[in-house]
Amino acid sequence: MPVKYNLSEKGNPGNPAAPKKFYANAKSSGEVTFRSLSKEIAAGSTTVSDTDVMAVLNDLTKVLSRHLSDGKIVRFGDFGSFQISLSSEGAETAEKFNISMIKGAKILFRPGIDLRDMLSTVKFEKEK
């Protein structure tokens, strides 16, 4: 099934006088819940139940959070890796920088090879 998209017209914030252009935005076609993912994974196995899978994924979330908050990059083999990224104000010198200049943090996900390959073959369709 193709990924649906719609178009939105946006201006250039760096040049408000420039003509606006249309850009594609991916539209979700629903969502998959934690429980349904667990059932789907369990369905592919004869040795684990969906409850077992759910317990492991739940613990994985806790462990991932702990390691990220310790500043570690967490690598999930072919799945990809997670790490913390910061945004901050700039300081004129390193000595003038202080922790209050850090404005936010986010989690970066870098997909592994299989997910990157999927991006090169995914199909797109304009939303009606």
PDB file of C-alpha atoms in Angstrom:
ATOM      1  CA  MET A   1       0.000   0.000   0.000  1.00  0.00           C
ATOM      2  CA  PRO A   2       1.469   3.391  -0.926  1.00  0.00           C
ATOM      3  CA  VAL A   3       2.151   6.214   1.515  1.00  0.00           C
ATOM      4  CA  LYS A   4      -0.416   8.950   0.979  1.00  0.00           C
ATOM      5  CA  TYR A   5       0.537  12.608   0.890  1.00  0.00           C
ATOM      6  CA  ASN A   6      -1.095  15.989   0.546  1.00  0.00           C
ATOM      7  CA  LEU A   7       0.327  19.363  -0.418  1.00  0.00           C
ATOM      8  CA  SER A   8       0.679  22.511   1.637  1.00  0.00           C
ATOM      9  CA  GLU A   9       1.741  25.949   0.518  1.00  0.00           C
ATOM     10  CA  LYS A  10       4.572  27.456   2.560  1.00  0.00           C
ATOM     11  CA  GLY A  11       6.598  30.625   2.447  1.00  0.00           C
ATOM     12  CA  ASN A  12      10.333  30.952   2.894  1.00  0.00           C
ATOM     13  CA  PRO A  13      10.961  32.165   6.480  1.00  0.00           C
ATOM     14  CA  GLY A  14      14.388  33.469   5.435  1.00  0.00           C
ATOM     15  CA  ASN A  15      12.850  35.482   2.599  1.00  0.00           C
ATOM     16  CA  PRO A  16       9.196  36.427   3.253  1.00  0.00           C
ATOM     17  CA  ALA A  17       8.995  38.253  -0.086  1.00  0.00           C
ATOM     18  CA  ALA A  18       9.793  35.090  -2.060  1.00  0.00           C
ATOM     19  CA  PRO A  19       6.836  33.367  -3.693  1.00  0.00           C
ATOM     20  CA  LYS A  20       5.278  30.537  -1.736  1.00  0.00           C
ATOM     21  CA  LYS A  21       5.811  26.962  -2.902  1.00  0.00           C
ATOM     22  CA  PHE A  22       3.913  23.713  -2.469  1.00  0.00           C
ATOM     23  CA  TYR A  23       5.484  20.911  -0.426  1.00  0.00           C
ATOM     24  CA  ALA A  24       4.446  17.303   0.144  1.00  0.00           C
ATOM     25  CA  ASN A  25       3.407  16.122   3.630  1.00  0.00           C
ATOM     26  CA  ALA A  26       3.079  12.425   4.444  1.00  0.00           C
ATOM     27  CA  LYS A  27      -0.353  11.497   5.793  1.00  0.00           C
ATOM     28  CA  SER A  28      -0.793   8.585   8.138  1.00  0.00           C
ATOM     29  CA  SER A  29      -3.295   5.933   7.203  1.00  0.00           C
ATOM     30  CA  GLY A  30      -3.917   4.863  10.784  1.00  0.00           C
ATOM     31  CA  GLU A  31      -1.796   3.563  13.591  1.00  0.00           C
ATOM     32  CA  VAL A  32      -0.549   0.303  15.019  1.00  0.00           C
ATOM     33  CA  THR A  33      -0.827  -0.108  18.777  1.00  0.00           C
ATOM     34  CA  PHE A  34       1.701  -1.629  21.136  1.00  0.00           C
ATOM     35  CA  ARG A  35      -0.691  -4.515  21.785  1.00  0.00           C
ATOM     36  CA  SER A  36      -1.331  -5.243  18.112  1.00  0.00           C
ATOM     37  CA  LEU A  37       2.409  -5.174  17.375  1.00  0.00           C
ATOM     38  CA  SER A  38       2.935  -7.683  20.181  1.00  0.00           C
ATOM     39  CA  LYS A  39       0.245  -9.964  18.759  1.00  0.00           C
ATOM     40  CA  GLU A  40       1.699  -9.702  15.265  1.00  0.00           C
ATOM     41  CA  ILE A  41       5.206 -10.574  16.476  1.00  0.00           C
ATOM     42  CA  ALA A  42       3.876 -13.474  18.546  1.00  0.00           C
ATOM     43  CA  ALA A  43       1.899 -14.785  15.553  1.00  0.00           C
ATOM     44  CA  GLY A  44       5.181 -15.317  13.712  1.00  0.00           C
ATOM     45  CA  SER A  45       6.527 -17.483  16.529  1.00  0.00           C
ATOM     46  CA  THR A  46       5.487 -20.791  18.007  1.00  0.00           C
ATOM     47  CA  THR A  47       7.408 -20.251  21.237  1.00  0.00           C
ATOM     48  CA  VAL A  48       6.271 -16.876  22.614  1.00  0.00           C
ATOM     49  CA  SER A  49       2.898 -15.399  23.410  1.00  0.00           C
ATOM     50  CA  ASP A  50       1.758 -11.843  22.751  1.00  0.00           C
ATOM     51  CA  THR A  51       1.965 -11.255  26.516  1.00  0.00           C
ATOM     52  CA  ASP A  52       5.618 -12.334  26.496  1.00  0.00           C
ATOM     53  CA  VAL A  53       6.382 -10.032  23.564  1.00  0.00           C
ATOM     54  CA  MET A  54       4.555  -7.144  25.233  1.00  0.00           C
ATOM     55  CA  ALA A  55       6.551  -7.649  28.444  1.00  0.00           C
ATOM     56  CA  VAL A  56       9.852  -7.642  26.550  1.00  0.00           C
ATOM     57  CA  LEU A  57       8.951  -4.545  24.510  1.00  0.00           C
ATOM     58  CA  ASN A  58       7.803  -2.755  27.655  1.00  0.00           C
ATOM     59  CA  ASP A  59      11.096  -3.549  29.390  1.00  0.00           C
ATOM     60  CA  LEU A  60      12.969  -2.519  26.240  1.00  0.00           C
ATOM     61  CA  THR A  61      11.342   0.916  26.449  1.00  0.00           C
ATOM     62  CA  LYS A  62      12.471   1.307  30.068  1.00  0.00           C
ATOM     63  CA  VAL A  63      16.038   0.173  29.359  1.00  0.00           C
ATOM     64  CA  LEU A  64      16.273   2.379  26.261  1.00  0.00           C
ATOM     65  CA  SER A  65      15.157   5.383  28.308  1.00  0.00           C
ATOM     66  CA  ARG A  66      17.696   4.659  31.038  1.00  0.00           C
ATOM     67  CA  HIS A  67      20.641   4.312  28.643  1.00  0.00           C
ATOM     68  CA  LEU A  68      19.674   7.396  26.623  1.00  0.00           C
ATOM     69  CA  SER A  69      19.420   9.463  29.793  1.00  0.00           C
ATOM     70  CA  ASP A  70      22.958   8.270  30.622  1.00  0.00           C
ATOM     71  CA  GLY A  71      24.112   9.801  27.312  1.00  0.00           C
ATOM     72  CA  LYS A  72      24.694   6.512  25.507  1.00  0.00           C
ATOM     73  CA  ILE A  73      23.953   5.665  21.886  1.00  0.00           C
ATOM     74  CA  VAL A  74      21.706   2.606  21.856  1.00  0.00           C
ATOM     75  CA  ARG A  75      22.220   0.352  18.839  1.00  0.00           C
ATOM     76  CA  PHE A  76      19.599  -2.204  17.848  1.00  0.00           C
ATOM     77  CA  GLY A  77      21.590  -4.059  15.222  1.00  0.00           C
ATOM     78  CA  ASP A  78      19.884  -3.938  11.830  1.00  0.00           C
ATOM     79  CA  PHE A  79      16.900  -2.044  13.270  1.00  0.00           C
ATOM     80  CA  GLY A  80      18.847   1.173  13.878  1.00  0.00           C
ATOM     81  CA  SER A  81      20.163   3.350  16.677  1.00  0.00           C
ATOM     82  CA  PHE A  82      18.873   5.984  19.095  1.00  0.00           C
ATOM     83  CA  GLN A  83      20.690   8.895  20.708  1.00  0.00           C
ATOM     84  CA  ILE A  84      20.001  12.228  22.392  1.00  0.00           C
ATOM     85  CA  SER A  85      20.433  15.465  20.433  1.00  0.00           C
ATOM     86  CA  LEU A  86      20.481  18.968  21.935  1.00  0.00           C
ATOM     87  CA  SER A  87      19.536  22.432  20.733  1.00  0.00           C
ATOM     88  CA  SER A  88      21.051  25.459  22.420  1.00  0.00           C
ATOM     89  CA  GLU A  89      21.757  29.128  22.111  1.00  0.00           C
ATOM     90  CA  GLY A  90      25.226  30.021  20.911  1.00  0.00           C
ATOM     91  CA  ALA A  91      27.888  31.556  23.118  1.00  0.00           C
ATOM     92  CA  GLU A  92      30.685  33.811  21.936  1.00  0.00           C
ATOM     93  CA  THR A  93      33.257  31.650  23.742  1.00  0.00           C
ATOM     94  CA  ALA A  94      33.267  28.251  25.448  1.00  0.00           C
ATOM     95  CA  GLU A  95      33.793  30.002  28.796  1.00  0.00           C
ATOM     96  CA  LYS A  96      30.609  32.048  28.325  1.00  0.00           C
ATOM     97  CA  PHE A  97      28.453  28.997  27.672  1.00  0.00           C
ATOM     98  CA  ASN A  98      26.285  27.803  30.556  1.00  0.00           C
ATOM     99  CA  ILE A  99      23.727  25.039  30.953  1.00  0.00           C
ATOM    100  CA  SER A 100      20.778  27.486  30.847  1.00  0.00           C
ATOM    101  CA  MET A 101      21.602  28.012  27.165  1.00  0.00           C
ATOM    102  CA  ILE A 102      20.474  24.459  26.390  1.00  0.00           C
ATOM    103  CA  LYS A 103      16.922  24.929  25.097  1.00  0.00           C
ATOM    104  CA  GLY A 104      15.799  21.392  24.405  1.00  0.00           C
ATOM    105  CA  ALA A 105      16.594  17.777  23.769  1.00  0.00           C
ATOM    106  CA  LYS A 106      15.156  15.238  21.399  1.00  0.00           C
ATOM    107  CA  ILE A 107      15.731  11.618  20.542  1.00  0.00           C
ATOM    108  CA  LEU A 108      17.289  10.907  17.163  1.00  0.00           C
ATOM    109  CA  PHE A 109      16.584   7.612  15.453  1.00  0.00           C
ATOM    110  CA  ARG A 110      18.902   6.471  12.695  1.00  0.00           C
ATOM    111  CA  PRO A 111      17.350   3.585  10.800  1.00  0.00           C
ATOM    112  CA  GLY A 112      19.321   0.472   9.972  1.00  0.00           C
ATOM    113  CA  ILE A 113      19.896  -0.867   6.488  1.00  0.00           C
ATOM    114  CA  ASP A 114      16.523  -2.632   6.062  1.00  0.00           C
ATOM    115  CA  LEU A 115      14.524   0.469   6.989  1.00  0.00           C
ATOM    116  CA  ARG A 116      16.718   2.688   4.799  1.00  0.00           C
ATOM    117  CA  ASP A 117      16.220   0.263   1.905  1.00  0.00           C
ATOM    118  CA  MET A 118      12.441   0.434   2.419  1.00  0.00           C
ATOM    119  CA  LEU A 119      12.609   4.198   1.891  1.00  0.00           C
ATOM    120  CA  SER A 120      14.143   3.694  -1.539  1.00  0.00           C
ATOM    121  CA  THR A 121      11.302   1.414  -2.673  1.00  0.00           C
ATOM    122  CA  VAL A 122       8.254   2.943  -0.959  1.00  0.00           C
ATOM    123  CA  LYS A 123       5.468   4.110  -3.296  1.00  0.00           C
ATOM    124  CA  PHE A 124       3.577   7.385  -2.918  1.00  0.00           C
ATOM    125  CA  GLU A 125       0.019   8.368  -3.784  1.00  0.00           C
ATOM    126  CA  LYS A 126      -1.673  11.762  -3.494  1.00  0.00           C
ATOM    127  CA  GLU A 127      -4.464  11.808  -0.927  1.00  0.00           C
ATOM    128  CA  LYS A 128      -7.855  12.364  -2.495  1.00  0.00           C
TER     129      LYS A 128
END
